[in-house]
XYZ file of C-alpha atoms in Angstrom:
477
model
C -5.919 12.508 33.507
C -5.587 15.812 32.117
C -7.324 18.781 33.986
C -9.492 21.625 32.277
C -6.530 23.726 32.678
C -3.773 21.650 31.080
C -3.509 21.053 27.331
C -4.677 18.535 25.486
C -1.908 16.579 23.246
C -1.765 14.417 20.864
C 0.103 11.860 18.768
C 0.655 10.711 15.326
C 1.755 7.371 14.795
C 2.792 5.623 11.535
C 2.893 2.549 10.424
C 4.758 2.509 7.410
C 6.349 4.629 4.297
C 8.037 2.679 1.463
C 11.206 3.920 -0.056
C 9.862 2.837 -3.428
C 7.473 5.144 -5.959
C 4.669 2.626 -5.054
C 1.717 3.282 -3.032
C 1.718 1.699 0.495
C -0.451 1.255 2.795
C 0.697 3.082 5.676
C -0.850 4.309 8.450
C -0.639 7.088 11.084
C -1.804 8.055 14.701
C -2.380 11.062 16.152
C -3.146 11.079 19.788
C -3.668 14.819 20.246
C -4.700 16.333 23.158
C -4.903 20.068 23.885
C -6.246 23.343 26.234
C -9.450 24.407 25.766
C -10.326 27.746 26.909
C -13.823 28.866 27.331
C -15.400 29.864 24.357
C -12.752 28.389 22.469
C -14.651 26.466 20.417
C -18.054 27.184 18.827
C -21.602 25.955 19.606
C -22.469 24.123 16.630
C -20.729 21.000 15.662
C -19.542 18.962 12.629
C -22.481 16.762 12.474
C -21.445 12.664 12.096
C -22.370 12.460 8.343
C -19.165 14.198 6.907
C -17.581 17.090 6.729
C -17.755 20.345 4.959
C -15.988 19.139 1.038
C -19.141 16.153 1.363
C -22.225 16.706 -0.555
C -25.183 18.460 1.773
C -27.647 16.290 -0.510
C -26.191 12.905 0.262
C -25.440 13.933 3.868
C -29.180 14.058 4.524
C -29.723 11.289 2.609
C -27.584 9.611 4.922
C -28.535 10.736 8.182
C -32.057 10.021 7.078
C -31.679 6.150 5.953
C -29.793 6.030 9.813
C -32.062 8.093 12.104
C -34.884 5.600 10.221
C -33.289 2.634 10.329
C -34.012 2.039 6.515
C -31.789 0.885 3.912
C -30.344 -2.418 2.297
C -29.400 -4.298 5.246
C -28.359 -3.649 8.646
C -24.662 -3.854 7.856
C -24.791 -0.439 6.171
C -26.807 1.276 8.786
C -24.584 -0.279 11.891
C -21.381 1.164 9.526
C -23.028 4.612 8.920
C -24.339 4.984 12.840
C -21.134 5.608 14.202
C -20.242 8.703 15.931
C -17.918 11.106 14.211
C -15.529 13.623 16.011
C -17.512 16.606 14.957
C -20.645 14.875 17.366
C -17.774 15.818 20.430
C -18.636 18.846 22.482
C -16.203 21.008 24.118
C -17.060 19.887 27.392
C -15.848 16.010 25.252
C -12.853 17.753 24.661
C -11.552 20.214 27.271
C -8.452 19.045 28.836
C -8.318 15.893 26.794
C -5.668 14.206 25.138
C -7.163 12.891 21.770
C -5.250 9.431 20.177
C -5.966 10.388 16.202
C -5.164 7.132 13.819
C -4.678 8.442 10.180
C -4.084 6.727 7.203
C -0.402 8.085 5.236
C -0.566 6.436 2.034
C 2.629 8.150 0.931
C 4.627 7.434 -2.585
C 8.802 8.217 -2.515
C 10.987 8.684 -5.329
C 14.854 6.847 -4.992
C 15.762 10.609 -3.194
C 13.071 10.099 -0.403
C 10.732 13.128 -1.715
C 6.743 12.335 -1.399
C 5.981 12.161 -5.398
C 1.976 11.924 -3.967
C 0.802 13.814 -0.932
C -2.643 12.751 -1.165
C -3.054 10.364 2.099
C -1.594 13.525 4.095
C -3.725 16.360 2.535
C -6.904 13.815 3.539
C -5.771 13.588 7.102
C -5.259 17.053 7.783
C -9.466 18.362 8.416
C -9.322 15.898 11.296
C -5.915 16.881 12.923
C -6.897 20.977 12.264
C -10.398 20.750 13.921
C -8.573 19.067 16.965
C -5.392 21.312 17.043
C -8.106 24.527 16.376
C -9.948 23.789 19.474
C -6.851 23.277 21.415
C -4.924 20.029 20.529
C -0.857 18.730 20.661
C 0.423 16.328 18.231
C 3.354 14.295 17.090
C 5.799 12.081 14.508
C 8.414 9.735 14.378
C 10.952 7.456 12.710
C 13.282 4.928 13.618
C 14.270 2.259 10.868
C 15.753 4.718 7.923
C 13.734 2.664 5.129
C 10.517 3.365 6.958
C 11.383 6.368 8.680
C 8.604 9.218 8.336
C 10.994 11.826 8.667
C 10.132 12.613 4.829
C 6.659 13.204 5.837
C 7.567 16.121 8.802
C 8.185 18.967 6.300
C 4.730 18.661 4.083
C 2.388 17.866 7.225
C 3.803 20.956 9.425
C 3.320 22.981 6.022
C -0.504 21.268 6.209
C -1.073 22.159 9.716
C 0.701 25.411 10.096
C 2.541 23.905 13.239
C 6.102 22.727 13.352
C 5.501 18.840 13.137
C 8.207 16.958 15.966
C 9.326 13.565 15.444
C 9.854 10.933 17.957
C 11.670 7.455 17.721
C 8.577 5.582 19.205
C 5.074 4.752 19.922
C 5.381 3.829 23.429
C 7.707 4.035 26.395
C 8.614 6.293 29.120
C 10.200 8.604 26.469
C 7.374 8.893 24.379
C 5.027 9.660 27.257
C 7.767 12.348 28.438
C 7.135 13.865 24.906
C 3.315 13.753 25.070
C 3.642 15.551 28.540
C 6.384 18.149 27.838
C 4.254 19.634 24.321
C 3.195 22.539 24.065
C -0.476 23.656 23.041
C -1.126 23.466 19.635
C 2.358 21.157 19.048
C 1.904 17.870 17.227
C 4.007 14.916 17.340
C 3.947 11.664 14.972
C 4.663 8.711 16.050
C 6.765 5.782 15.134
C 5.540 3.031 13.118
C 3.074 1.160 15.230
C 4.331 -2.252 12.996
C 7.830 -2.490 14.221
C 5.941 -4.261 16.958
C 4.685 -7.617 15.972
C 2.156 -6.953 18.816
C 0.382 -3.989 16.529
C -1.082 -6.656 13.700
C -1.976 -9.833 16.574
C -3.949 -7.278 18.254
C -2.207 -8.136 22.130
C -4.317 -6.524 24.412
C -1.161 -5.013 26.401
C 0.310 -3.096 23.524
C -3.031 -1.547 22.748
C -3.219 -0.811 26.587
C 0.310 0.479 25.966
C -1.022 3.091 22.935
C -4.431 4.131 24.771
C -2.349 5.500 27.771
C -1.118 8.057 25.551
C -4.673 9.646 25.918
C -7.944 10.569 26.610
C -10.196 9.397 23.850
C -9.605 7.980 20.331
C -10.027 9.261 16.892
C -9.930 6.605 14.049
C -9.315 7.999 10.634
C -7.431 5.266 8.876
C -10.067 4.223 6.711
C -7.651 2.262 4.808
C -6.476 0.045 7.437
C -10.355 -0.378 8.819
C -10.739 -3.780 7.375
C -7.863 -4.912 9.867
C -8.243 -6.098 13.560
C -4.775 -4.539 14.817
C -4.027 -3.248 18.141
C -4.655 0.624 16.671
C -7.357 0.150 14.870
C -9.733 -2.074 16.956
C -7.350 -2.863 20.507
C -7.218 0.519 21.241
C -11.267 1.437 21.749
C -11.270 -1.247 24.993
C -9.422 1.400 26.310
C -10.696 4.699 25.427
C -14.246 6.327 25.599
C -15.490 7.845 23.501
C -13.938 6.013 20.570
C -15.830 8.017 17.263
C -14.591 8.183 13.772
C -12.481 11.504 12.020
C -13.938 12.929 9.275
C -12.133 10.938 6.517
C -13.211 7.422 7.830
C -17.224 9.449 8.093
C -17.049 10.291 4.873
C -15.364 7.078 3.508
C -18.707 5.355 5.351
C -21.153 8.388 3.787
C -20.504 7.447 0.296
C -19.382 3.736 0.365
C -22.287 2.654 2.230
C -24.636 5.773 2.671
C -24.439 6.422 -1.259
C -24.261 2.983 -2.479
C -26.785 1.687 -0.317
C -29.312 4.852 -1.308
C -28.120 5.952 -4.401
C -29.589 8.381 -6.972
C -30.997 6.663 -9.656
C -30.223 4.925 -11.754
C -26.984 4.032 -10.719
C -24.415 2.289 -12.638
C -20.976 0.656 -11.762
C -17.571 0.126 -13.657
C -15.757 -2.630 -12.515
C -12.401 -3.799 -13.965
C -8.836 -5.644 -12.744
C -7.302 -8.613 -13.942
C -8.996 -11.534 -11.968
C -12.472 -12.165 -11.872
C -11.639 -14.441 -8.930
C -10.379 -10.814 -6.870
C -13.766 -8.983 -7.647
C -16.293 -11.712 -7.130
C -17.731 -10.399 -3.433
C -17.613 -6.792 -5.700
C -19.835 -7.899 -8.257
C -22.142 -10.006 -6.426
C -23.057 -7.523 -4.041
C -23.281 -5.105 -6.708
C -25.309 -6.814 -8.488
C -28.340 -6.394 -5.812
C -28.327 -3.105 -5.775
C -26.916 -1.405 -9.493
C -29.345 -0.589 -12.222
C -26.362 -0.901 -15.010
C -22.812 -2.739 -14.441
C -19.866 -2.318 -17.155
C -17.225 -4.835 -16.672
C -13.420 -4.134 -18.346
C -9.648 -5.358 -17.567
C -8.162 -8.881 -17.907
C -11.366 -10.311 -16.251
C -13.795 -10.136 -19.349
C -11.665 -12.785 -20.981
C -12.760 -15.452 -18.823
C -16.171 -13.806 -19.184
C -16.014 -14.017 -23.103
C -14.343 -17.963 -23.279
C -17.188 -19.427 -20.752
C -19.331 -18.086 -23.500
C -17.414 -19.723 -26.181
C -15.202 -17.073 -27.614
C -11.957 -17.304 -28.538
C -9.683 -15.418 -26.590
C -6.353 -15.963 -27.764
C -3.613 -15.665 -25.105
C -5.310 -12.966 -23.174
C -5.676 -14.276 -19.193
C -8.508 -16.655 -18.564
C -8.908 -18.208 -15.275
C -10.128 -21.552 -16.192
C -11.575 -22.396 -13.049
C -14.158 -19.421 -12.760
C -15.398 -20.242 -16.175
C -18.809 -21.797 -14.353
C -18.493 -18.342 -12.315
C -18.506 -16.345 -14.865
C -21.476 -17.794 -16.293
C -23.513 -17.504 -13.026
C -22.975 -13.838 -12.699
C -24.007 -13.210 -16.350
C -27.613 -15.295 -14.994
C -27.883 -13.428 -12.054
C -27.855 -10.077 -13.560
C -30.513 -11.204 -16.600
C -32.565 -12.465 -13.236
C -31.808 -8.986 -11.226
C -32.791 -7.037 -14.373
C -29.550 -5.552 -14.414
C -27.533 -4.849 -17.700
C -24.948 -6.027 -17.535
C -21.919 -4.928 -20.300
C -19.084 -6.605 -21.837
C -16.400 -4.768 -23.944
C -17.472 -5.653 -27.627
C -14.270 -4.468 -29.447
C -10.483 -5.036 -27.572
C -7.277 -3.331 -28.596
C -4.863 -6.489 -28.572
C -0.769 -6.953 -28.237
C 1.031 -9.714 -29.569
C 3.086 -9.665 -26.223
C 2.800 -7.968 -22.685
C 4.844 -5.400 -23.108
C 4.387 -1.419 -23.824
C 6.360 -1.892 -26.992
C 4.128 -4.614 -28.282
C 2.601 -4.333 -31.900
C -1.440 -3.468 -31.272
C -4.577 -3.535 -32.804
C -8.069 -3.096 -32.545
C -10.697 -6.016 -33.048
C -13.647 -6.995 -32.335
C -14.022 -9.516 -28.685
C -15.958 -12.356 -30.803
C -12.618 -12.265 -33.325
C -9.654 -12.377 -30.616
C -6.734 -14.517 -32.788
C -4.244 -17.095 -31.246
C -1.480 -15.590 -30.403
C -2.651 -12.299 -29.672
C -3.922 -11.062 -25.954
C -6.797 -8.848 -25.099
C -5.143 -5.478 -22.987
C -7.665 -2.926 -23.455
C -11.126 -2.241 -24.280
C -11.038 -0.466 -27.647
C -13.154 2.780 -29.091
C -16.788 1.139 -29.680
C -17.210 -0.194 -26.316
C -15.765 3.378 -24.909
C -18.390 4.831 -26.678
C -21.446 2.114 -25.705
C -20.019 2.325 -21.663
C -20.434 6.565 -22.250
C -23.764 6.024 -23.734
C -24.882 3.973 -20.831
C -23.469 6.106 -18.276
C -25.226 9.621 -19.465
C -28.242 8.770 -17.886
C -26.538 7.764 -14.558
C -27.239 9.642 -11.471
C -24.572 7.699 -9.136
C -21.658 6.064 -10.625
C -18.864 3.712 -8.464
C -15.534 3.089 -10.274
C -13.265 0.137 -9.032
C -10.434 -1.159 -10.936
C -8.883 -0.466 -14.951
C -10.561 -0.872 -18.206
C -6.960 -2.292 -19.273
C -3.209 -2.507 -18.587
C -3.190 1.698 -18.697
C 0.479 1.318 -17.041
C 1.285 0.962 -21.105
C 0.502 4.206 -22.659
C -0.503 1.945 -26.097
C -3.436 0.262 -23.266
C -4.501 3.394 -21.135
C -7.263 4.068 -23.851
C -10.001 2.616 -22.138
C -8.935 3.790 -18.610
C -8.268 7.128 -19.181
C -11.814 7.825 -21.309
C -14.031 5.971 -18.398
C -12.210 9.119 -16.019
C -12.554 11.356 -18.270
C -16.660 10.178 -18.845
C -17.039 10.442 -14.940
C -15.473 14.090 -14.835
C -17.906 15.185 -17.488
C -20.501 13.609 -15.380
C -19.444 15.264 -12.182
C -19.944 18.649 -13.706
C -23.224 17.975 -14.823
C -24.036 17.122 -10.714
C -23.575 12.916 -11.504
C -22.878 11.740 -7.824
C -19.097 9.944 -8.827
C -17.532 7.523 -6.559
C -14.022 6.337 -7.132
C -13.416 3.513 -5.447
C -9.906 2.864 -4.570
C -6.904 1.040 -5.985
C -5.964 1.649 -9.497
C -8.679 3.893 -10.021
C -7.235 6.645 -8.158
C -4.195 6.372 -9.979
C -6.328 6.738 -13.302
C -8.260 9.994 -12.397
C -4.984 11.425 -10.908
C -2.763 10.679 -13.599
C -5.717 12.454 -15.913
C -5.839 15.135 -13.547
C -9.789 14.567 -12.442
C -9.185 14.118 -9.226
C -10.538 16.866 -7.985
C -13.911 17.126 -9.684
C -14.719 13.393 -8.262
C -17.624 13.694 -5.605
C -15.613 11.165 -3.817
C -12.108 9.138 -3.811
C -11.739 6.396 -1.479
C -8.338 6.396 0.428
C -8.773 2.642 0.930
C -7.892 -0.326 -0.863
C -8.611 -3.667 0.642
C -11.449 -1.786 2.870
C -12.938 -0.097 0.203
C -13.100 -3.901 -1.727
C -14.936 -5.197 1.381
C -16.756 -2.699 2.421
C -18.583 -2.673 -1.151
C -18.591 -6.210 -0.681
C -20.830 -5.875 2.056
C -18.131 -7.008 5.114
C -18.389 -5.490 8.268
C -15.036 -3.497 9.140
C -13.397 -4.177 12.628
C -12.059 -0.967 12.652
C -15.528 0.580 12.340
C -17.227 -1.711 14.187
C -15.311 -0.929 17.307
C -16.414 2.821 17.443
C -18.833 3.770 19.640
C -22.778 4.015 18.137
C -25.154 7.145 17.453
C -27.575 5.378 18.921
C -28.394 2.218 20.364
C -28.632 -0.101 16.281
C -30.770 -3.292 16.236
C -28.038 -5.735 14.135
């Protein structure tokens, strides 16, 4: 164990960048640890409802629904009272070596240049605080395919530190590395996942990570939903285990928000498959005021109500499912919205011939890959009221420029809203591509880093990943 008087390191470690100009889910740990000198680091925390880019409003909000105990449901109180690094002291700190799991979500072109630094720039306030009060870190790369060494340039240009890269994320020389940094030096990791051990959660590999450090830092929000050896293994063997600031936030507007929302509060849910969304728009459904559905799944929507549809994609066996949903929102008193016009393609492709029509008048032959200009206009209508808005999957098949209509107006609707003070909440996936291709991004109130945990954590699921950091205070489940 590391003294007052040596520094604190820590450790990045990643679990995987694709070659390819797709997103993938990869994911990085820090274990940082660093020297704290007295009066290094100031009085008053980062409190655990966010960080300084979150909104004040909805952090109080927040801390409020926890500190009471109120809300919808004890899931999204026992996700929200977790502690956050900013709740660690300097006394939590001094001397410590700090295990930081982040979340790199990084795109490369065919030349291995990040085309999207987005999962990197959301990692940094996490990996600053701890390196400005005294922290090490560090990176890695062993398989060239998955190698992170594309990463090292952009994240030491983040942090301000030279970024070093090791070929591991455990062994004798990676704990030679940890002990030989110097203060303020930061070192990532190799890809935890080149060890079968990381996703069946052994017991001795996690053992193997947490003797890196001190205490643990989780800040992979979009690995959260996963029981793996980093995200959940690691916290038998480090205390405190709290979340960074990403994950906090992540949990301030995906449950805090949701849960307590500014009214009335509408959400926009599209994709293909009704089948992928179901948990989405069931648990929505207790707690929206308005719900606009788009994409491939208000075809099956439209056919169990006896439309044609044409060739469009149905899934025959949620046809009963479909129905259901429309009854529970007429019983909830929530209204719900279907597309009423479509722009249709005689074949899936962005060359296909198009048109506009309305979704009772869908001919055979033809498939439904956008929502057209009327139902853009009734969505904006019902969203100017809105006081909280959650976005989760396309309108349409906005890949094709001819089918990005719909898509591209619902983010441009929520950036108008945003500047008018409209709490917006992208939620993940596809959605994020949307606002950043239209270049809203950065007017969103919030955009999930997550994918799969931002789907079940607005389904209502309880995340391993969170649920393995330590508590606030003592919750009642």
């Amino acid at each position: 164990m590391a003294s007052a008087a040596t520094p604190t390191s820590f450790s990045l470690l990643q679990s995987s960048t694709s070659s390819s100009s797709s997103r993938n889910r990869s994911s990085t740990q820090v274990a940082a640890s660093r020297r704290l000198h007295a009066g290094g680091l100031r009085s008053a925390p980062l409190r655990s409802v966010g960080f300084s880019a979150a909104d004040p409003l909805l952090a109080l909000n927040v801390a409020a629904k926890v500190g009471s105990g109120k809300g919808r449901g004890p899931r999204g109180v026992v996700s929200m009272a977790k502690k956050s690094v900013g709740d660690l002291s300097a006394a939590d700190l001094r001397g410590k070596k700090v295990f930081v799991r982040a979340d790199l979500n990084v795109p490369l072109d065919d030349n291995q240049k990040i085309t999207d630094d987005t999962r990197i720039r959301a990692a940094v306030p996490t990996i600053k605080h701890l390196i400005a009060n005294g922290a090490k870190g560090r990176p890695k790369g062993v398989t060239p395919k998955f190698s992170l060494a594309p990463l090292v340039p952009r994240l030491s240009e983040l942090l301000g530190v030279t970024v070093v890269k090791a070929d591991d994320c455990i062994g004798p020389e990676v704990e030679k590395m940890v002990a030989a940094l110097p203060e303020g030096g930061v070192i990532l990791l190799e890809n935890v996942r080149f060890y079968k051990e990381e996703e069946k959660n052994e017991p001795e590999f996690a053992k193997k990570l947490a003797s890196l450090a001190d205490l643990y830092v989780n800040d992979a929000f979009g690995t959260a939903h996963r029981a793996h050896a980093s995200t959940e293994g690691v916290t038998k063997f480090l205390k405190p285990s709290v979340a960074g600031f990403l994950l906090q936030k992540e949990l301030d507007y995906l449950v805090g928000a949701v849960s307590s929302p500014k009214r009335p509060f509408a959400a926009i849910v599209g994709g293909s498959k009704v089948s992928s969304k179901i948990g989405v728009i069931e648990s929505l459904l207790e707690k929206v005021d308005i719900l606009l559905l788009g994409g491939g799944m208000i075809f099956t929507f439209y056919k169990a109500q006896g439309l044609s549809v044409g060739s469009s994609l149905v899934e025959e066996d949620k046809l009963g499912l479909a129905t259901s949903l429309l009854e529970k929102a007429k019983s909830k008193g929530v209204s719900l919205l279907l597309p009423t016009d479509v722009i249709i393609a005689d074949k899936f492709a962005p060359d296909a011939n198009s048109k506009v029509v309305p979704s009772s008048a869908i001919p055979d032959g033809w498939m439904g890959l956008d929502i057209g200009p009327d139902s853009v206009k009734t969505f904006n209508d019902a969203l100017e009221t809105c006081k909280t808005v959650i976005w989760n999957g396309p309108m349409g098949v906005f890949e094709f420029e001819k089918f990005a209509f719909g898509t591209e107006s619902v983010a441009k609707k929520l950036a108008e809203l945003s500047g008018k003070g409209v709490t917006t909440i992208i939620g993940g996936g596809d959605s994020v591509a949307a606002v950043e291709k239209v270049g809203v991004a950065s007017v969103m109130s919030h955009i999930s880093t997550g994918g799969g945990a931002s789907l079940e954590l607005l389904e209502g699921k309880e995340l391993p990943g969170v649920l393995a950091l330590d508590e606030v205070v003592p919750v009642a489940v």
